[in-house]
């Protein structure tokens, strides 16, 4: 069973940048389309970006042009580069497959505030 560990969250000012990482265990990681999800306070978890095993990406309109997803299958890791962060990006960020078939990790907190 693939296990997921997210890291890289922090408190940043509006306009700042962060890079999140998601390390996956297991040998089947490269087969999955992977996604970054987020749960903002008082809201349901939402899918914001996906990347296929071949590297094709799809972004929610709310993050398009600001966030970039990438993956390194040799390292079993998915990344999320977040630029031009806004207060509304504040959330706990999770990675999982799309659809979410894997056990959820603990997530990593991103707080955007002045």
Coordinates of C-alpha atoms in Angstrom, one line a residue, residues 38-77:
X38 CA -6.5 21.3 -0.2
X39 CA -8.9 21.9 2.6
X40 CA -9.5 25.5 3.6
X41 CA -11.0 26.3 7.0
X42 CA -14.7 25.6 7.0
X43 CA -14.6 24.1 3.5
X44 CA -14.5 20.7 1.9
X45 CA -11.3 19.3 0.5
X46 CA -10.9 20.3 -3.2
X47 CA -8.6 19.0 -6.0
X48 CA -6.5 21.8 -7.3
X49 CA -4.1 20.2 -9.7
X50 CA -3.2 16.8 -11.2
X51 CA -0.4 15.2 -13.1
X52 CA -0.5 12.0 -15.1
X53 CA 2.2 9.4 -15.1
X54 CA 3.3 10.8 -18.4
X55 CA 3.5 14.4 -17.1
X56 CA 0.3 15.9 -18.4
X57 CA -1.2 18.5 -16.0
X58 CA -4.5 20.0 -15.3
X59 CA -5.1 23.0 -13.0
X60 CA -8.1 24.5 -11.3
X61 CA -8.8 28.0 -12.5
X62 CA -8.1 29.4 -9.0
X63 CA -4.4 28.4 -9.2
X64 CA -3.7 28.4 -12.9
X65 CA -0.7 30.5 -13.8
X66 CA 0.5 30.5 -10.1
X67 CA 1.0 26.9 -9.2
X68 CA 3.1 24.3 -11.0
X69 CA 2.9 20.5 -10.3
X70 CA 5.8 18.2 -11.2
X71 CA 6.8 14.7 -10.3
X72 CA 10.0 12.6 -10.1
X73 CA 9.0 9.0 -10.5
X74 CA 12.5 7.8 -9.7
X75 CA 12.2 9.5 -6.3
X76 CA 8.5 8.7 -5.8
X77 CA 7.9 12.3 -5.2

